[in-house]
XYZ file of C-alpha atoms in Angstrom:
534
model
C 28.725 0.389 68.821
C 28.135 -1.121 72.380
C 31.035 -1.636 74.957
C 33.993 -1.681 72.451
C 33.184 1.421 71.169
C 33.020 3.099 74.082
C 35.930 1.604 75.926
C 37.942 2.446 72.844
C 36.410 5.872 72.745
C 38.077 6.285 76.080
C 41.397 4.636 75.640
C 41.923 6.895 72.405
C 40.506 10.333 74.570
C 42.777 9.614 77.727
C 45.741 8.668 75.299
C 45.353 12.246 73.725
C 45.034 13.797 76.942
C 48.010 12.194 78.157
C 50.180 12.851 75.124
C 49.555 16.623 74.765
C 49.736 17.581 78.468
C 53.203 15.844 78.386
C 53.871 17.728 75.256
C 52.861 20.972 77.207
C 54.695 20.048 80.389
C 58.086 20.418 78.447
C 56.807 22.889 77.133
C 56.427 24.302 80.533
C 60.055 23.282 81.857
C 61.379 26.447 79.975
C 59.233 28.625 81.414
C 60.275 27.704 84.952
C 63.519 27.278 84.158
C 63.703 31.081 82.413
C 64.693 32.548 86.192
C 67.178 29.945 87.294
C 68.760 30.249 83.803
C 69.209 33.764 84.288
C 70.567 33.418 87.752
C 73.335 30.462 86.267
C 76.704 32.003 85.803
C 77.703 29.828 83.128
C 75.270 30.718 80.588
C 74.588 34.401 79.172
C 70.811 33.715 79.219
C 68.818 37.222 80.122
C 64.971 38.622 79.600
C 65.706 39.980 76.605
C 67.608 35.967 75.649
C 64.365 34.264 76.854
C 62.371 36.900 74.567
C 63.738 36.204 71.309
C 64.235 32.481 72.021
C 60.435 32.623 72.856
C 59.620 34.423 69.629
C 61.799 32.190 67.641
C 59.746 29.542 69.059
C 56.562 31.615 68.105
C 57.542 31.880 64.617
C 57.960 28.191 64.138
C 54.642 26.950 65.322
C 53.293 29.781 63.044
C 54.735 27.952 60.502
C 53.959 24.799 61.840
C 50.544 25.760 62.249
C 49.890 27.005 57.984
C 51.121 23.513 57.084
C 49.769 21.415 59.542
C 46.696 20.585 57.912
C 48.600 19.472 55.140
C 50.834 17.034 57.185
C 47.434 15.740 58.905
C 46.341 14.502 55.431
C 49.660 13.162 54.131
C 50.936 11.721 57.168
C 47.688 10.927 59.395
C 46.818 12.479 62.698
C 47.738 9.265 64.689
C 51.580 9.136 62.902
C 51.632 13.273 63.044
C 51.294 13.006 66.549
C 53.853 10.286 67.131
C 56.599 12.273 65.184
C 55.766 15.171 67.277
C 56.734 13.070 70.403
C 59.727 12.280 68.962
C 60.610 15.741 68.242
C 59.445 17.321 71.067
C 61.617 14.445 73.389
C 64.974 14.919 71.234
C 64.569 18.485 71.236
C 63.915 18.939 74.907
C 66.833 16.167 76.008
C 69.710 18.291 73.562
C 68.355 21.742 75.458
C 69.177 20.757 78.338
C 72.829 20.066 77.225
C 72.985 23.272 75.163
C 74.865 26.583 76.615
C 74.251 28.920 73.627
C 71.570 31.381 72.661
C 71.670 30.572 69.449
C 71.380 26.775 69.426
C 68.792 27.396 72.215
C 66.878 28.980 69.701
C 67.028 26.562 67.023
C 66.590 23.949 69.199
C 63.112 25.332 70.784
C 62.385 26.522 66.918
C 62.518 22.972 65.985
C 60.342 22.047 69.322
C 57.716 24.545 68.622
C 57.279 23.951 64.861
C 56.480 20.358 65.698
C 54.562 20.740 68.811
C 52.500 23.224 65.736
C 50.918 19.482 64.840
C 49.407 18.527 67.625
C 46.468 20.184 68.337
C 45.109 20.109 64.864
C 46.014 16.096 64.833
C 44.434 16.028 68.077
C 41.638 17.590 66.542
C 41.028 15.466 63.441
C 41.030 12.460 66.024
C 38.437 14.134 67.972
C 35.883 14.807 64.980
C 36.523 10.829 64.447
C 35.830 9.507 67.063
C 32.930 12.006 68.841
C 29.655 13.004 67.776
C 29.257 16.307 66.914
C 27.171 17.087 70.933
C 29.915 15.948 72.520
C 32.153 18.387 70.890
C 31.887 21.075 73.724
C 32.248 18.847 76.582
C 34.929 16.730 74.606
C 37.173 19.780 73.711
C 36.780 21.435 76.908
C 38.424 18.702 78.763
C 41.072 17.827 76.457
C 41.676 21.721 75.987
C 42.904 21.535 79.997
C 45.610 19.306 78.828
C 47.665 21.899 77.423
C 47.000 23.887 81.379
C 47.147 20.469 82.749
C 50.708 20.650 81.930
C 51.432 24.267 82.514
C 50.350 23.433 86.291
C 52.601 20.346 86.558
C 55.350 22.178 85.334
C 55.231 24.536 87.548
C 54.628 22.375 90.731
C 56.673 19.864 90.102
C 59.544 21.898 88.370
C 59.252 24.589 90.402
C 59.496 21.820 93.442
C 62.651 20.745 92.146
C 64.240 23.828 91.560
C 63.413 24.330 94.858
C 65.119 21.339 96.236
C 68.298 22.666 94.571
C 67.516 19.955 91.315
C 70.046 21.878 88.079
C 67.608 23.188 85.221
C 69.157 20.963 82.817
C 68.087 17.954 84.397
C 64.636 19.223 84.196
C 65.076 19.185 80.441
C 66.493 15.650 80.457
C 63.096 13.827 82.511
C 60.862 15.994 80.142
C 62.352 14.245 76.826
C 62.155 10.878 79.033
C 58.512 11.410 79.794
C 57.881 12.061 75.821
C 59.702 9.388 75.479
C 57.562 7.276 77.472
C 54.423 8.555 76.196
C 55.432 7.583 72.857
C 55.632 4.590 73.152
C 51.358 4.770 74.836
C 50.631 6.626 71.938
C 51.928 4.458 69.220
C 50.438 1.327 70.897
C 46.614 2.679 71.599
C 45.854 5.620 69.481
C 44.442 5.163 66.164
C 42.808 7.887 63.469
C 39.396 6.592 63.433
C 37.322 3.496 64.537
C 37.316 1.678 61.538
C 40.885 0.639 62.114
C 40.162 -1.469 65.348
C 37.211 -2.762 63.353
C 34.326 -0.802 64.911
C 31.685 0.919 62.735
C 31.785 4.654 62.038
C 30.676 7.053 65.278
C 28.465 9.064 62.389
C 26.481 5.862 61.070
C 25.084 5.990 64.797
C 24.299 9.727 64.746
C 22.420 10.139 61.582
C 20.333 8.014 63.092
C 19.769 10.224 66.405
C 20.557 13.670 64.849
C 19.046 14.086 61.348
C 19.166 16.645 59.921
C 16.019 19.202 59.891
C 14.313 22.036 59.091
C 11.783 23.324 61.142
C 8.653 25.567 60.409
C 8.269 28.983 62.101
C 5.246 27.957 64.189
C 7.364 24.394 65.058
C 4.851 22.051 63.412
C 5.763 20.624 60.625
C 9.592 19.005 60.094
C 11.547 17.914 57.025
C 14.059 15.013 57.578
C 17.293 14.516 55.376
C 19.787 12.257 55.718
C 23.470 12.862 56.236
C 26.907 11.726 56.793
C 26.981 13.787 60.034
C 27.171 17.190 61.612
C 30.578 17.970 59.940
C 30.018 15.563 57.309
C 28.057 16.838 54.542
C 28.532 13.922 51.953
C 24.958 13.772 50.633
C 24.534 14.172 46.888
C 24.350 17.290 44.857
C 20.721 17.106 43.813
C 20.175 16.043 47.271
C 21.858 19.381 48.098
C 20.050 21.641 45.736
C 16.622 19.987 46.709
C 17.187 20.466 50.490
C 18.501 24.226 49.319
C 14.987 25.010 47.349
C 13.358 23.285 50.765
C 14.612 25.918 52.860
C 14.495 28.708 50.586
C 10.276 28.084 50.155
C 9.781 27.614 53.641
C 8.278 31.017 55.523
C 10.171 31.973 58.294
C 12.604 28.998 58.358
C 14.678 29.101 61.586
C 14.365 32.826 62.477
C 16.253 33.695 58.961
C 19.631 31.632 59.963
C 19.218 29.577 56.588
C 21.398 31.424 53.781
C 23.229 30.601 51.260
C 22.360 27.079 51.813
C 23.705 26.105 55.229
C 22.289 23.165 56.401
C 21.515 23.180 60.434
C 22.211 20.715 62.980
C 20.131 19.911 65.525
C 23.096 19.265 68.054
C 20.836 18.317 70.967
C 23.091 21.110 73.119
C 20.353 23.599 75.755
C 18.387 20.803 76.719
C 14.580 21.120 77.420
C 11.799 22.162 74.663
C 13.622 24.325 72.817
C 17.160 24.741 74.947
C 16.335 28.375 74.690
C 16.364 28.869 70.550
C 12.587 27.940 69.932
C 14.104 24.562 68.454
C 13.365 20.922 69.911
C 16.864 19.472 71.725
C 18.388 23.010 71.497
C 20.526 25.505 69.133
C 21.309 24.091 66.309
C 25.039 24.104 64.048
C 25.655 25.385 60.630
C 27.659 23.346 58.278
C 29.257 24.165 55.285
C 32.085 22.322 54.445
C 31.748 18.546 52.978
C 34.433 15.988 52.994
C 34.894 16.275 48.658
C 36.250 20.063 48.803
C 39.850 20.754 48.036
C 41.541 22.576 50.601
C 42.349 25.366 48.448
C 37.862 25.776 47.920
C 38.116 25.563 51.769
C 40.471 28.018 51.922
C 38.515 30.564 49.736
C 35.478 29.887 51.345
C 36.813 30.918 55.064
C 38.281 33.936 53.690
C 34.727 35.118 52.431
C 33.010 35.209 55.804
C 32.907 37.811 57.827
C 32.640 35.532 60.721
C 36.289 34.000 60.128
C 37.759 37.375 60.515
C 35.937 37.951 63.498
C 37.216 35.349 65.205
C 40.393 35.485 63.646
C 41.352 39.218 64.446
C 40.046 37.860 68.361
C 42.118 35.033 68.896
C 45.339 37.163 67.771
C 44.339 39.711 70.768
C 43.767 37.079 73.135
C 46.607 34.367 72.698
C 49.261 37.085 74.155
C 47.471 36.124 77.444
C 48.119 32.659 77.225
C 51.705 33.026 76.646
C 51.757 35.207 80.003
C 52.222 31.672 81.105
C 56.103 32.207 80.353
C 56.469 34.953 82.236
C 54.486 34.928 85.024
C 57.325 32.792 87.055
C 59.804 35.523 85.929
C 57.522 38.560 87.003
C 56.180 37.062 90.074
C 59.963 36.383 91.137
C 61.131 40.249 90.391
C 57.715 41.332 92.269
C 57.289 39.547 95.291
C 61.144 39.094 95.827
C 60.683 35.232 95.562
C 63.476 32.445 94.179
C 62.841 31.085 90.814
C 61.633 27.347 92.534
C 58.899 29.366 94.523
C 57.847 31.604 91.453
C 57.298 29.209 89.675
C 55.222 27.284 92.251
C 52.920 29.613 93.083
C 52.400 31.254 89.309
C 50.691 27.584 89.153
C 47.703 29.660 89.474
C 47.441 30.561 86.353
C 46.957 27.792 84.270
C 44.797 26.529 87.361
C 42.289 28.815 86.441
C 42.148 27.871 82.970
C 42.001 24.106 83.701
C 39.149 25.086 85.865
C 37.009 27.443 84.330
C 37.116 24.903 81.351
C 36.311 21.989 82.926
C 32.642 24.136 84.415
C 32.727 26.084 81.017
C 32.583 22.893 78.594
C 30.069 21.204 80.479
C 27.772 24.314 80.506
C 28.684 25.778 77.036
C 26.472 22.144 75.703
C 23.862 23.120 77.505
C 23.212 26.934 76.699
C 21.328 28.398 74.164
C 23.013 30.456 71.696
C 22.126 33.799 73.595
C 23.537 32.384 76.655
C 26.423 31.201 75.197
C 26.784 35.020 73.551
C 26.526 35.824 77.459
C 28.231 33.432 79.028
C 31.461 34.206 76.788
C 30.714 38.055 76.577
C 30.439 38.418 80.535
C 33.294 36.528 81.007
C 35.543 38.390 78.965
C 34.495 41.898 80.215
C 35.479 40.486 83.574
C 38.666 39.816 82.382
C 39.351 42.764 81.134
C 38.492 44.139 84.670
C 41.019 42.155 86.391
C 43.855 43.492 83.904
C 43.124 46.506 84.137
C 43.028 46.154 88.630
C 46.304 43.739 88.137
C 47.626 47.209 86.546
C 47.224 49.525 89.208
C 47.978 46.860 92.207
C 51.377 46.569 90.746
C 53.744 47.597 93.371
C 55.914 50.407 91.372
C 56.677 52.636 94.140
C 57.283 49.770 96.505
C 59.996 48.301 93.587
C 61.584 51.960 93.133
C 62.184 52.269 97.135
C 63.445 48.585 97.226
C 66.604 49.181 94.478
C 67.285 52.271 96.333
C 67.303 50.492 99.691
C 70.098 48.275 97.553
C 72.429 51.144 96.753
C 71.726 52.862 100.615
C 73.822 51.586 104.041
C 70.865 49.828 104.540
C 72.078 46.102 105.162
C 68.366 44.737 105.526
C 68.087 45.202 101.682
C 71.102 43.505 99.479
C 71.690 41.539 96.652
C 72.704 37.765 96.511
C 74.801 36.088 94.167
C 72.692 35.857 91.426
C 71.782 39.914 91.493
C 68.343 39.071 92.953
C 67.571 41.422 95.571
C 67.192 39.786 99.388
C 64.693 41.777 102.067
C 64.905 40.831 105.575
C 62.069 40.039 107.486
C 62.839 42.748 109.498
C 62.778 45.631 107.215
C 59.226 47.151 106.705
C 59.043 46.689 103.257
C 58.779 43.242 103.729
C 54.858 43.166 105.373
C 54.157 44.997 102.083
C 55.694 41.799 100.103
C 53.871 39.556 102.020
C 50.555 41.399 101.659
C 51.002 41.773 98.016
C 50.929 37.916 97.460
C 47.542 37.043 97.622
C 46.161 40.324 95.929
C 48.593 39.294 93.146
C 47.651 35.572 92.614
C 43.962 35.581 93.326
C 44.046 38.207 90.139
C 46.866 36.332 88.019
C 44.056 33.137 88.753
C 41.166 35.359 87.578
C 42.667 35.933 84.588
C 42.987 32.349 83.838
C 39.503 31.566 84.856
C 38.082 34.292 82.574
C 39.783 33.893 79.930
C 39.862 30.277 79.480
C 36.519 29.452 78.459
C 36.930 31.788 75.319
C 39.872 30.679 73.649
C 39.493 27.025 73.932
C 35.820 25.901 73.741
C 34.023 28.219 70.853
C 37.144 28.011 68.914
C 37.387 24.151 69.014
C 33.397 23.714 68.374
C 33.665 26.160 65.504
C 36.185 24.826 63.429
C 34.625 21.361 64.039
C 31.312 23.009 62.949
C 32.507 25.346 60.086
C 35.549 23.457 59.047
C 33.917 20.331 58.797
C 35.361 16.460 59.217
C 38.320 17.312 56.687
C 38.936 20.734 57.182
C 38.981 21.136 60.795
C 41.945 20.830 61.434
C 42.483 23.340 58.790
C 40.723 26.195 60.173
C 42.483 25.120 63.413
C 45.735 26.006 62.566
C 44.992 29.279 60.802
C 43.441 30.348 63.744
C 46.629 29.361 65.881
C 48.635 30.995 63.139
C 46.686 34.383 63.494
C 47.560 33.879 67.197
C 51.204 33.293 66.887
C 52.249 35.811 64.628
C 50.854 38.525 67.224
C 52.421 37.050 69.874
C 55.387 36.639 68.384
C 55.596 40.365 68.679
C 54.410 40.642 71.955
C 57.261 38.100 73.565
C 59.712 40.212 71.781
C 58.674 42.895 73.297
C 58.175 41.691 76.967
C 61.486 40.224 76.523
C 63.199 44.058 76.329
C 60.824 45.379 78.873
C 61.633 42.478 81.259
C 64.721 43.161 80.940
C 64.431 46.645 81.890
C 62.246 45.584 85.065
C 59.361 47.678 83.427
C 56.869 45.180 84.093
C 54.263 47.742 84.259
C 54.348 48.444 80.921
C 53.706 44.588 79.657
C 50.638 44.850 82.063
C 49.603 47.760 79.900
C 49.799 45.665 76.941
C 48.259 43.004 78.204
C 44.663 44.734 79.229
C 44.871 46.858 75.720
C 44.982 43.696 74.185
C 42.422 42.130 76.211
C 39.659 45.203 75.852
C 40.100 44.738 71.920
C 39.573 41.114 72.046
C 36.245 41.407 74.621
C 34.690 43.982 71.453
C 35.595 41.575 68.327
C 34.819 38.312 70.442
C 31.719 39.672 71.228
C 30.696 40.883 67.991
C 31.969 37.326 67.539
C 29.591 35.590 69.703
C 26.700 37.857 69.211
C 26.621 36.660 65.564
C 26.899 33.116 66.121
C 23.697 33.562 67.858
C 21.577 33.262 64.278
C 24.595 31.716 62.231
C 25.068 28.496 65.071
C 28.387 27.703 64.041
C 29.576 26.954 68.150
C-alpha cells in the first residue's frame, strides 16, 4: 500500500508497455519491409511469398496461443515474457540474414509462436497487480502498445527505407532493441507484488469493493467478503449460503443473478447508479475461482452462449487488424508511392487504434452497461460504413488506364527497375493520385479508430471478469486462437489476390467480414448488458 505500491505499480505497467510495443515494432519491420523485399533482386520474395510466410506466422501464434496458458502457469508470466524477448530478438536478427522463403517462414513461425505468450503473460501481470476498476482504463492503454509499435514501425522504418537504409538492417536494430528491452524487463518486472514485499492489490479492494447484493427497491444490502473481483476464493458453504441469498431475494439485480454468479460492484458509470440502478455503477459477473482445474475452466466456457458470441466475433474482426501488413503494400500499388513512403503514411492506421483506445478506455469505465452496448455497437456500424465507402473509392478504372498507359508510347507512364510503375507529374492521371491520398487515409484511419475500441477493451475486461485471476489468461488465448485461425485464411488469400493486383476484391472481404462481426458483437454487447461480464 502507500507510495511503494504505487511507484511499483507503475514501473511494472510502463515495463509491459515498453516490452510489448518493442515486441510489436519487429513485428512491424516485416510489414514495411514486405514492398522493398519485393522490389530486391536478390531475393524471390512476392505477394503471394509474404502471404504464406504471414499465414505460417498465423498458424504458430494459433498454436502459441492454445498453450499459452499452460506455459503462464509452469513457467510464470514474468519468465514467459522474458523468453519471448529472447525469441522474438534471435528470430528477428537471423531474418534479416536469411534469403529463402522457406527459412523465412520458419523463422517468423518461430517469432510468432512465441510472441503467442505475451499478451496472455501480460495479462496475468495485469490482474496482479490492478484492481478489477482499473481494468478498462489499464487494458486500454497497454492495448495501444501493440499500435504503439505498428506506428513506429512504420515512421521510423518507413523513414529509413526512405533514406535508402537496406531492409535487412531494419531486422538487425529490431533484435537489438529486444535485446535491450530484455534486459529492462528482467531487472523490473515481477508476477505479483508479493515478490518485492508489498501486500496483495486485492487485500486493499475487498475492503473498498465488497461484494453485494442489492434489493429491487435499493434499500437494503447484503455484504460478503471476497478474495476480489476475479478472485472468488471464499468457502463452499460460504458459496452456497450467498447462492440461497440471492435466489430468495425478489427482484435481485433486474434478474442478472443465475446460476449463482456473484456481482461486482466495479465502481465503473460513476454517479448514483452510473446508469444500471446500482450505487458506483454496473456491476461484473464472476464465475471462475482460483481452485478450478483448467480443464473445469475449459468446460465451463464452452457452455455459455456468451463465449461463442464473442468468440465467433473476434474471428470476423481480427482480419482487420492484420490489414496492418498490407496496408504499406496496397497503399504503394494505389497511390503509385515507394515502399519508404507507403509505409509512412499507412501509419494511419494503427494511429487510429492507439487513439480511439486511449478516449475509448477511459470512457468504457465510466458507462453504464447500455452505453457501453452503444458505445461499442455504434462504433462498429460505423466501421462497417467506412469499408464498405473504402470499397467503392478504390480507384479501379484509374489502375486499369495506368497499366495501359505502361504498354502505350506514352513515356509519361513507365516502369522503374523494380517493375513499379512511375507517373509524371505531368500526365493527368497524376492530379487524380494526388487527390486520392487523403480520401484514402482519412478512411484507412477511420477504420482504425472504429474498430479499435472493440477488439481490445471488452475483450481484455471480459476475460479478466469471466476468466477470473487464474484463468484469464486462458480465455485470452482462446480468443486469440479463434482469431488466428480465420486469419490465417484470410492472409493466404490476400497474399494470391495481391499478387494479382486485385485489391478490390480483399476490400470485399474485408467489409463482409466486418458486417458479420458488427451483428454477433452486438448481440455480444447487448447481452452483457444483464450478464456484466465487461
Amino acid at each position: 500500500r502507500g507510495w511503494g505500491m504505487m511507484v511499483m505499480r507503475v514501473v511494472t505497467l510502463t515495463v509491459l508497455y515498453a516490452a510489448y510495443m518493442g515486441l510489436m515494432y519487429a513485428r512491424g519491420v516485416l510489414d514495411v519491409s514486405n514492398a522493398a523485399m519485393k522490389n530486391d533482386s536478390q531475393t524471390t520474395w512476392d505477394f503471394e511469398t509474404a502471404g504464406d510466410v504471414f499465414a505460417c506466422g498465423n498458424y504458430a501464434y494459433l498454436v502459441g496461443k492454445l498453450v499459452s496458458p499452460l506455459m503462464v502457469d509452469l513457467a510464470g508470466a514474468q519468465s514467459l515474457l522474458v523468453y519471448t524477448l529472447a525469441l522474438g530478438s534471435a528470430t528477428t536478427f537471423l531474418f534479416g540474414l536469411n534469403g529463402s522463403p522457406w527459412t523465412a517462414a520458419l523463422l517468423w513461425g518461430l517469432f510468432r509462436f512465441g510472441l503467442a505468450f505475451g499478451w496472455p503473460a501480460l495479462g496475468r501481470i495485469v490482474c496482479a497487480w490492478c484492481l478489477p476498476t482499473q481494468y478498462g482504463q489499464v487494458f486500454g492503454v497497454l492495448s495501444t502498445a501493440s499500435r504503439t509499435g505498428a506506428v513506429m514501425a512504420s515512421l521510423v522504418a518507413g523513414r529509413l527505407l526512405m533514406w535508402g537504409v537496406p531492409w535487412r538492417s531494419l531486422f538487425i536494430g529490431a533484435a537489438a532493441l529486444l535485446l535491450a528491452l530484455l534486459a529492462l524487463t528482467n531487472a523490473f518486472l515481477r508476477d505479483k507484488p508479493t515478490d518485492w514485499g508489498l501486500e496483495e492489490v486485492h487485500a486493499k479492494g475487498q475492503e473498498l469493493l465488497p461484494l453485494m447484493v442489492v434489493e429491487e427497491d435499493d434499500t437494503e444490502e447484503s455484504t460478503m467478503e471476497a478474495g476480489g473481483a476475479v478472485d472468488n476464493s471464499t468457502s463452499t458453504a460460504a458459496t452456497a449460503t450467498a447462492e440461497r441469498s440471492m435466489h430468495q431475494r425478489k427482484g435481485t439485480a433486474r434478474g442478472e443473478v443465475d446460476g449463482g454468479f456473484w456481482l461486482w460492484n466495479d465502481g465503473g458509470g460513476g454517479g448514483a447508479g452510473g446508469g444500471d440502478g446500482v450505487k458506483g455503477g454496473p456491476r461484473r459477473a464472476v464465475r471462475h475461482g482460483e481452485d478450478e482445474s483448467l480443464l473445469t475452466a475449459l468446460g465451463k466456457f464452452s457452455q455459455e452462449g456468451h463465449f461463442w458470441l464473442i468468440s465467433v466475433s473476434i474471428m470476423l474482426i481480427t482480419p482487420l487488424t492484420e490489414m496492418n501488413s498490407w496496408w504499406p503494400s496496397y497503399l504503394s500499388h494505389v497511390l503509385k508511392l515507394s515502399p519508404g513512403e507507403a509505409a509512412s503514411i499507412a501509419s494511419v492506421f494503427p494511429a487510429g487504434f492507439i487513439i480511439s483506445v486511449l478516449l475509448g478506455g477511459w470512457l468504457y469505465d465510466r458507462l453504464s452497461s447500455r452505453g457501453r452496448f452503444v458505445f461499442i455497437s455504434s462504433l462498429l456500424l460505423t466501421g462497417t460504413c467506412v469499408a464498405l465507402a473504402l470499397r467503392f473509392v478504390h480507384p479501379t478504372v484509374l489502375l486499369e488506364q495506368l497499366e495501359l498507359a505502361v504498354e502505350s508510347p506514352d513515356a509519361s507512364v513507365s516502369r522503374d527497375g523494380d517493375g513499379m510503375v512511375i507517373v509524371d507529374p505531368a500526365h493527368p492521371h497524376y492530379a487524380k493520385l494526388v487527390a486520392l491520398r487523403l480520401p484514402l487515409l482519412v478512411l484507412v484511419f477511420l477504420l482504425g479508430f472504429c474498430f479499435g475500441p472493440a477488439y481490445f477493451i471488452p475483450t481484455s475486461v471480459y476475460c479478466a471478469s469471466f476468466g477470473g485471476k487464474r484463468h484469464c489468461s486462458t480465455l485470452a488465448g482462446l480468443l486469440d486462437a479463434f482469431g488466428y485461425l480465420s486469419t490465417t485464411a484470410f492472409m493466404v488469400a490476400v497474399g494470391h489476390i495481391a499478387k494479382a493486383n486485385r485489391w478490390v476484391q480483399v476490400l470485399d472481404l474485408l467489409w463482409t467480414s466486418l458486417a458479420c462481426c458488427t451483428l454477433t458483437y452486438s448481440l455480444f454487447m447487448c447481452r452483457n448488458v444483464q450478464l456484466k461480464y465487461c
